CSV table of C-alpha atoms in Angstrom, one decimal:
chain,number,residue,atom,x,y,z
A,1,UNK,CA,-114.2,37.7,-56.4
A,2,UNK,CA,-113.0,41.3,-55.5
A,3,UNK,CA,-111.6,40.9,-52.1
A,4,UNK,CA,-110.2,37.7,-54.0
A,5,UNK,CA,-108.5,39.5,-56.2
A,6,UNK,CA,-107.4,42.2,-53.6
A,7,UNK,CA,-105.5,39.8,-51.5
A,8,UNK,CA,-103.3,38.2,-54.8
A,9,UNK,CA,-102.2,41.6,-55.1
A,10,UNK,CA,-101.7,42.4,-51.6
A,11,UNK,CA,-100.1,39.3,-50.9
A,12,UNK,CA,-96.9,39.9,-52.5
A,13,UNK,CA,-96.2,42.9,-50.3
A,14,UNK,CA,-96.4,41.5,-47.5
A,15,UNK,CA,-94.3,38.6,-48.6
A,16,UNK,CA,-91.5,41.4,-50.0
A,17,UNK,CA,-92.4,43.5,-46.2
A,18,UNK,CA,-91.2,40.4,-44.1
A,19,UNK,CA,-88.4,39.2,-46.1
A,20,UNK,CA,-87.1,42.9,-45.9
A,21,UNK,CA,-87.5,42.8,-42.0
A,22,UNK,CA,-86.1,39.3,-41.5
A,23,UNK,CA,-82.9,40.6,-44.2
A,24,UNK,CA,-82.1,43.6,-42.1
A,25,UNK,CA,-82.3,41.3,-38.9
A,26,UNK,CA,-79.5,39.1,-40.6
A,27,UNK,CA,-77.7,42.3,-41.8
A,28,UNK,CA,-77.8,43.7,-38.1
A,29,UNK,CA,-76.5,40.3,-37.0
A,30,UNK,CA,-73.5,40.3,-39.5
A,31,UNK,CA,-72.5,44.1,-37.9
A,32,UNK,CA,-72.7,42.7,-34.7
A,33,UNK,CA,-70.6,39.3,-35.6
A,34,UNK,CA,-68.4,41.7,-37.7
A,35,UNK,CA,-67.7,44.1,-34.2
A,36,UNK,CA,-67.6,40.8,-32.1
A,37,UNK,CA,-64.3,39.5,-34.9
A,38,UNK,CA,-62.6,43.6,-34.1
A,39,UNK,CA,-62.9,43.3,-30.8
A,40,UNK,CA,-61.5,39.5,-30.6
A,41,UNK,CA,-58.4,40.7,-33.0
A,42,UNK,CA,-57.6,43.8,-31.3
A,43,UNK,CA,-57.3,41.7,-28.1
A,44,UNK,CA,-55.5,39.0,-30.0
A,45,UNK,CA,-53.1,42.1,-31.3
A,46,UNK,CA,-53.0,43.2,-27.3
A,47,UNK,CA,-51.7,39.9,-26.9
A,48,UNK,CA,-49.2,39.2,-29.3
A,49,UNK,CA,-48.1,42.6,-28.4
A,50,UNK,CA,-47.4,41.8,-24.5
A,51,UNK,CA,-45.9,38.6,-25.2
A,52,UNK,CA,-43.5,39.5,-28.3
A,53,UNK,CA,-42.9,42.6,-26.1
A,54,UNK,CA,-42.2,39.7,-22.5
A,55,UNK,CA,-39.8,37.4,-25.7
A,56,UNK,CA,-38.2,40.2,-26.4
A,57,UNK,CA,-37.4,40.7,-22.5
A,58,UNK,CA,-36.5,37.2,-22.4
A,59,UNK,CA,-34.2,37.9,-25.7
A,60,UNK,CA,-32.4,40.8,-23.5
A,61,UNK,CA,-32.0,38.9,-20.9
A,62,UNK,CA,-30.4,35.6,-21.8
A,63,UNK,CA,-28.5,38.0,-24.1
A,64,UNK,CA,-27.1,39.8,-20.6
A,65,UNK,CA,-26.7,36.2,-19.1
A,66,UNK,CA,-25.0,35.2,-21.8
A,67,UNK,CA,-22.0,38.1,-22.4
A,68,UNK,CA,-21.9,38.3,-18.0
A,69,UNK,CA,-21.0,34.5,-18.4
A,70,UNK,CA,-18.3,35.3,-21.5
A,71,UNK,CA,-17.0,37.6,-19.5
A,72,UNK,CA,-16.8,35.8,-16.4
A,73,UNK,CA,-15.1,33.1,-18.6
A,74,UNK,CA,-12.5,35.3,-19.6
A,75,UNK,CA,-12.0,36.5,-16.4
A,76,UNK,CA,-11.8,33.4,-14.6
A,77,UNK,CA,-9.8,32.1,-17.8
A,78,UNK,CA,-7.7,35.3,-16.7
A,79,UNK,CA,-6.8,34.6,-13.8
A,80,UNK,CA,-5.9,30.8,-14.2
A,81,UNK,CA,-3.1,31.3,-16.4
A,82,UNK,CA,-1.9,34.1,-13.9
A,83,UNK,CA,-2.3,31.6,-11.4
A,84,UNK,CA,-0.6,28.8,-13.1
A,85,UNK,CA,2.3,31.6,-14.4
A,86,UNK,CA,2.9,32.2,-11.1
A,87,UNK,CA,2.9,28.2,-10.2
A,88,UNK,CA,5.4,27.2,-12.9
A,89,UNK,CA,8.5,28.0,-11.9
A,90,UNK,CA,7.9,27.5,-7.9
A,91,UNK,CA,6.9,23.8,-9.2
A,92,UNK,CA,9.8,23.4,-11.8
A,93,UNK,CA,11.9,24.6,-8.4
A,94,UNK,CA,10.2,21.8,-6.4
A,95,UNK,CA,11.2,19.9,-8.7
A,96,UNK,CA,14.4,20.3,-9.3
A,97,UNK,CA,15.1,20.4,-5.2
A,98,UNK,CA,13.5,17.5,-4.9
A,99,UNK,CA,15.8,16.1,-8.2
A,100,UNK,CA,18.9,17.0,-6.2
A,101,UNK,CA,17.4,15.5,-2.8
A,102,UNK,CA,16.8,12.5,-4.7
A,103,UNK,CA,20.9,12.3,-6.1
A,104,UNK,CA,21.7,13.5,-2.5
A,105,UNK,CA,20.0,11.0,-0.5
A,106,UNK,CA,21.4,7.9,-2.8
A,107,UNK,CA,25.1,9.4,-3.0
A,108,UNK,CA,24.4,8.8,0.9
A,109,UNK,CA,22.9,5.1,0.7
A,110,UNK,CA,25.9,4.4,-1.4
A,111,UNK,CA,29.0,5.6,1.2
A,112,UNK,CA,26.2,4.1,3.8
A,113,UNK,CA,27.0,0.9,1.7
A,114,UNK,CA,30.5,1.8,1.5
A,115,UNK,CA,31.2,2.7,4.8
A,116,UNK,CA,29.3,-0.9,6.4
A,117,UNK,CA,31.6,-2.9,4.1
A,118,UNK,CA,33.8,-0.8,5.0
A,119,UNK,CA,33.4,-1.7,9.0
A,120,UNK,CA,33.2,-5.6,7.7
A,121,UNK,CA,36.5,-5.2,6.3
A,122,UNK,CA,37.8,-3.5,9.3
A,123,UNK,CA,35.8,-6.0,11.7
A,124,UNK,CA,38.4,-9.0,9.4
A,125,UNK,CA,41.5,-7.5,9.6
A,126,UNK,CA,41.1,-6.6,13.1
A,127,UNK,CA,40.5,-10.4,14.2
A,128,UNK,CA,43.3,-10.6,11.9
A,129,UNK,CA,45.3,-8.3,14.2
A,130,UNK,CA,44.2,-9.9,17.6
A,131,UNK,CA,44.6,-13.8,15.9
A,132,UNK,CA,48.2,-12.8,15.4
A,133,UNK,CA,48.7,-10.9,19.0
A,134,UNK,CA,47.1,-14.7,19.8
A,135,UNK,CA,49.5,-16.5,17.9
A,136,UNK,CA,52.7,-14.0,19.1
A,137,UNK,CA,51.4,-14.2,22.8
A,138,UNK,CA,51.6,-18.2,22.6
A,139,UNK,CA,54.5,-19.9,23.5
A,140,UNK,CA,56.3,-21.4,21.1
A,141,UNK,CA,55.0,-24.7,20.2
A,142,UNK,CA,56.8,-27.9,21.4
A,143,UNK,CA,59.3,-29.7,19.1
A,144,UNK,CA,57.8,-32.5,16.8
A,145,UNK,CA,59.1,-35.6,17.9
A,146,UNK,CA,60.7,-37.9,15.0
A,147,UNK,CA,58.5,-39.2,12.3
A,148,UNK,CA,55.5,-36.8,14.1
A,149,UNK,CA,53.9,-33.5,12.7
A,150,UNK,CA,52.9,-30.1,14.7
A,151,UNK,CA,49.6,-30.0,15.5
A,152,UNK,CA,48.3,-26.6,13.4
A,153,UNK,CA,47.0,-23.7,15.9
A,154,UNK,CA,45.3,-21.0,14.5
A,155,UNK,CA,44.0,-20.0,10.8
A,156,UNK,CA,45.4,-21.3,8.1
A,157,UNK,CA,48.6,-19.0,6.9
A,158,UNK,CA,46.9,-16.0,5.2
A,159,UNK,CA,43.1,-17.0,5.7
A,160,UNK,CA,41.1,-13.6,6.9
A,161,UNK,CA,38.3,-13.6,8.9
A,162,UNK,CA,35.8,-12.6,5.5
A,163,UNK,CA,37.9,-15.1,3.4
A,164,UNK,CA,37.0,-18.0,5.8
A,165,UNK,CA,33.8,-17.0,6.6
A,166,UNK,CA,32.7,-16.5,3.0
A,167,UNK,CA,34.0,-20.1,2.1
A,168,UNK,CA,31.7,-21.6,5.1
A,169,UNK,CA,28.6,-20.3,4.2
A,170,UNK,CA,29.3,-20.8,0.4
A,171,UNK,CA,30.1,-24.6,0.8
A,172,UNK,CA,26.6,-24.2,3.2
A,173,UNK,CA,24.6,-22.9,0.5
A,174,UNK,CA,25.7,-25.0,-2.3
A,175,UNK,CA,24.5,-28.6,-0.2
A,176,UNK,CA,28.4,-29.1,1.2
A,177,UNK,CA,27.4,-29.8,4.7
A,178,UNK,CA,30.2,-31.7,6.1
A,179,UNK,CA,32.4,-29.6,4.9
A,180,UNK,CA,30.9,-26.5,5.9
A,181,UNK,CA,30.2,-27.6,9.4
A,182,UNK,CA,34.1,-28.0,9.8
A,183,UNK,CA,34.4,-24.6,8.0
A,184,UNK,CA,32.2,-23.0,10.8
A,185,UNK,CA,33.3,-24.6,13.8
A,186,UNK,CA,37.4,-23.5,12.3
A,187,UNK,CA,35.9,-20.0,12.0
A,188,UNK,CA,33.9,-19.9,15.4
A,189,UNK,CA,37.9,-21.3,16.8
A,190,UNK,CA,40.0,-19.1,15.2
A,191,UNK,CA,37.6,-15.8,15.0
A,192,UNK,CA,35.3,-16.3,18.3
A,193,UNK,CA,35.2,-12.1,18.6
A,194,UNK,CA,34.2,-11.3,15.0
A,195,UNK,CA,30.4,-10.4,14.0
A,196,UNK,CA,30.0,-13.1,12.2
A,197,UNK,CA,30.6,-16.2,15.1
A,198,UNK,CA,27.5,-15.8,16.5
A,199,UNK,CA,26.2,-16.6,13.1
A,200,UNK,CA,28.9,-19.7,12.3
A,201,UNK,CA,28.0,-20.6,15.7
A,202,UNK,CA,24.2,-20.7,15.1
A,203,UNK,CA,24.6,-22.5,11.8
A,204,UNK,CA,26.6,-25.5,13.5
A,205,UNK,CA,23.5,-26.1,15.9
A,206,UNK,CA,20.9,-25.6,12.8
A,207,UNK,CA,23.3,-28.4,10.9
A,208,UNK,CA,23.5,-31.0,13.6
A,209,UNK,CA,19.3,-29.9,14.1
A,210,UNK,CA,18.2,-30.5,10.2
A,211,UNK,CA,20.9,-34.0,10.5
A,212,UNK,CA,18.3,-35.1,14.2
A,213,UNK,CA,21.2,-34.8,16.6
A,214,UNK,CA,19.2,-33.2,19.4
A,215,UNK,CA,22.2,-33.5,21.9
A,216,UNK,CA,25.0,-31.7,20.1
A,217,UNK,CA,22.2,-29.3,18.1
A,218,UNK,CA,21.5,-28.3,21.9
A,219,UNK,CA,25.0,-28.1,22.3
A,220,UNK,CA,25.8,-25.6,19.5
A,221,UNK,CA,23.1,-23.2,20.0
A,222,UNK,CA,24.0,-23.2,23.8
A,223,UNK,CA,27.7,-21.6,22.3
A,224,UNK,CA,25.8,-19.5,20.9
A,225,UNK,CA,23.4,-18.0,23.5
A,226,UNK,CA,26.6,-17.7,26.1
A,227,UNK,CA,28.0,-15.0,23.6
A,228,UNK,CA,26.7,-11.8,24.3
A,229,UNK,CA,23.4,-10.8,23.4
A,230,UNK,CA,23.0,-10.7,19.4
A,231,UNK,CA,20.8,-11.4,16.4
A,232,UNK,CA,20.8,-15.6,17.0
A,233,UNK,CA,20.6,-15.2,20.8
A,234,UNK,CA,16.1,-15.5,20.4
A,235,UNK,CA,17.2,-18.0,17.7
A,236,UNK,CA,19.1,-19.9,19.5
A,237,UNK,CA,16.6,-20.6,22.7
A,238,UNK,CA,13.8,-21.6,20.3
A,239,UNK,CA,16.0,-24.0,18.8
A,240,UNK,CA,17.5,-25.3,21.5
A,241,UNK,CA,14.0,-26.5,23.4
A,242,UNK,CA,12.6,-27.5,19.6
A,243,UNK,CA,15.8,-29.7,20.2
A,244,UNK,CA,15.1,-30.7,23.6
A,245,UNK,CA,10.9,-31.9,22.8
A,246,UNK,CA,12.7,-34.1,19.4
A,247,UNK,CA,15.0,-35.6,21.8
A,248,UNK,CA,12.3,-35.9,24.3
A,249,UNK,CA,13.7,-33.8,27.0
A,250,UNK,CA,10.6,-32.4,27.9
A,251,UNK,CA,11.1,-30.8,31.0
A,252,UNK,CA,14.1,-29.3,29.7
A,253,UNK,CA,12.4,-28.4,26.7
A,254,UNK,CA,9.4,-27.0,29.1
A,255,UNK,CA,11.2,-24.8,30.9
A,256,UNK,CA,13.4,-23.1,27.7
A,257,UNK,CA,10.0,-22.1,25.7
A,258,UNK,CA,8.9,-20.6,29.0
A,259,UNK,CA,11.9,-18.3,29.4
A,260,UNK,CA,12.1,-17.9,25.4
A,261,UNK,CA,8.0,-16.6,26.0
A,262,UNK,CA,9.7,-14.1,28.8
A,263,UNK,CA,12.4,-12.8,27.1
A,264,UNK,CA,11.2,-12.7,24.0
A,265,UNK,CA,7.0,-12.1,23.9
A,266,UNK,CA,6.9,-10.4,20.7
A,267,UNK,CA,8.8,-12.5,18.8
A,268,UNK,CA,7.7,-14.5,15.6
A,269,UNK,CA,8.5,-17.8,17.3
A,270,UNK,CA,5.5,-17.3,19.9
A,271,UNK,CA,2.8,-19.0,18.4
A,272,UNK,CA,4.4,-21.9,17.8
A,273,UNK,CA,6.3,-22.0,21.6
A,274,UNK,CA,2.4,-22.1,22.9
A,275,UNK,CA,1.7,-24.7,20.4
A,276,UNK,CA,4.6,-26.6,21.4
A,277,UNK,CA,3.8,-26.0,25.0
A,278,UNK,CA,0.6,-27.6,24.0
A,279,UNK,CA,2.0,-30.3,22.4
A,280,UNK,CA,4.1,-31.3,25.9
A,281,UNK,CA,1.1,-30.8,27.5
A,282,UNK,CA,2.0,-27.5,30.0
A,283,UNK,CA,0.2,-25.6,28.5
A,284,UNK,CA,-3.8,-25.8,27.9
A,285,UNK,CA,-5.2,-26.3,24.5
A,286,UNK,CA,-7.8,-24.0,22.9
A,287,UNK,CA,-11.3,-25.0,23.5
A,288,UNK,CA,-13.8,-23.9,20.8
A,289,UNK,CA,-16.8,-22.4,21.9
A,290,UNK,CA,-20.5,-24.1,20.9
A,291,UNK,CA,-23.0,-21.9,19.6
């Protein structure tokens, strides 16, 4: 009984001592944990301080770059303004000179047109003088038999080469072919030495050509070819060949077309001439390659 009583008295003391040791162990663990937390806080503070320093450096660098860019922009703007101010006056001067040159060119073009017009009028006057000289140098007309009329020679009184040409071309353009044909013939007859004489003779041949009178067309184009070389010479030679071909004068047409190719190898009618020669059987046809 005594033993049991002693055990009952000592049990609470033993349990209290054990709990005290456990409490001390827990306190040590808490203290250790607090120390670790403090160490972690110190490390975190150090890292935060370093990060703040780096951030501040980045901000400072950014401010420096921004400041540099602002200075550069200001410098570039200043230089551009200086360059612009330097260029404005020369460009304005150049524009003024270009305008002056344009005015000068227009004036020159007007003067050239006026000169061409005067040359045309002078050509007509020279033709009129030449006609008058031929009339004065020709023998007097034979007396008119009773009841007869004298044949008129030379242009009608007061009719100039320019006026006769304008009348003929106006009637041709207006579709009055018969009247124009007669007027062109009169022009060539009365003013054979003028600049428009080959043109008038070519129109005669071209009107015969369009009317299907191919023999007369050939003769008219031949008359152009007998004149000194002029802008209508290639046209007359080409249409002479076509007139001969349409008039069934095939050999002469071939000769004329070959002469055309020899004399005018770069003319606009060259392709047509080759086609006509193939039609006449005087040039091989192009064969297509089989794929």
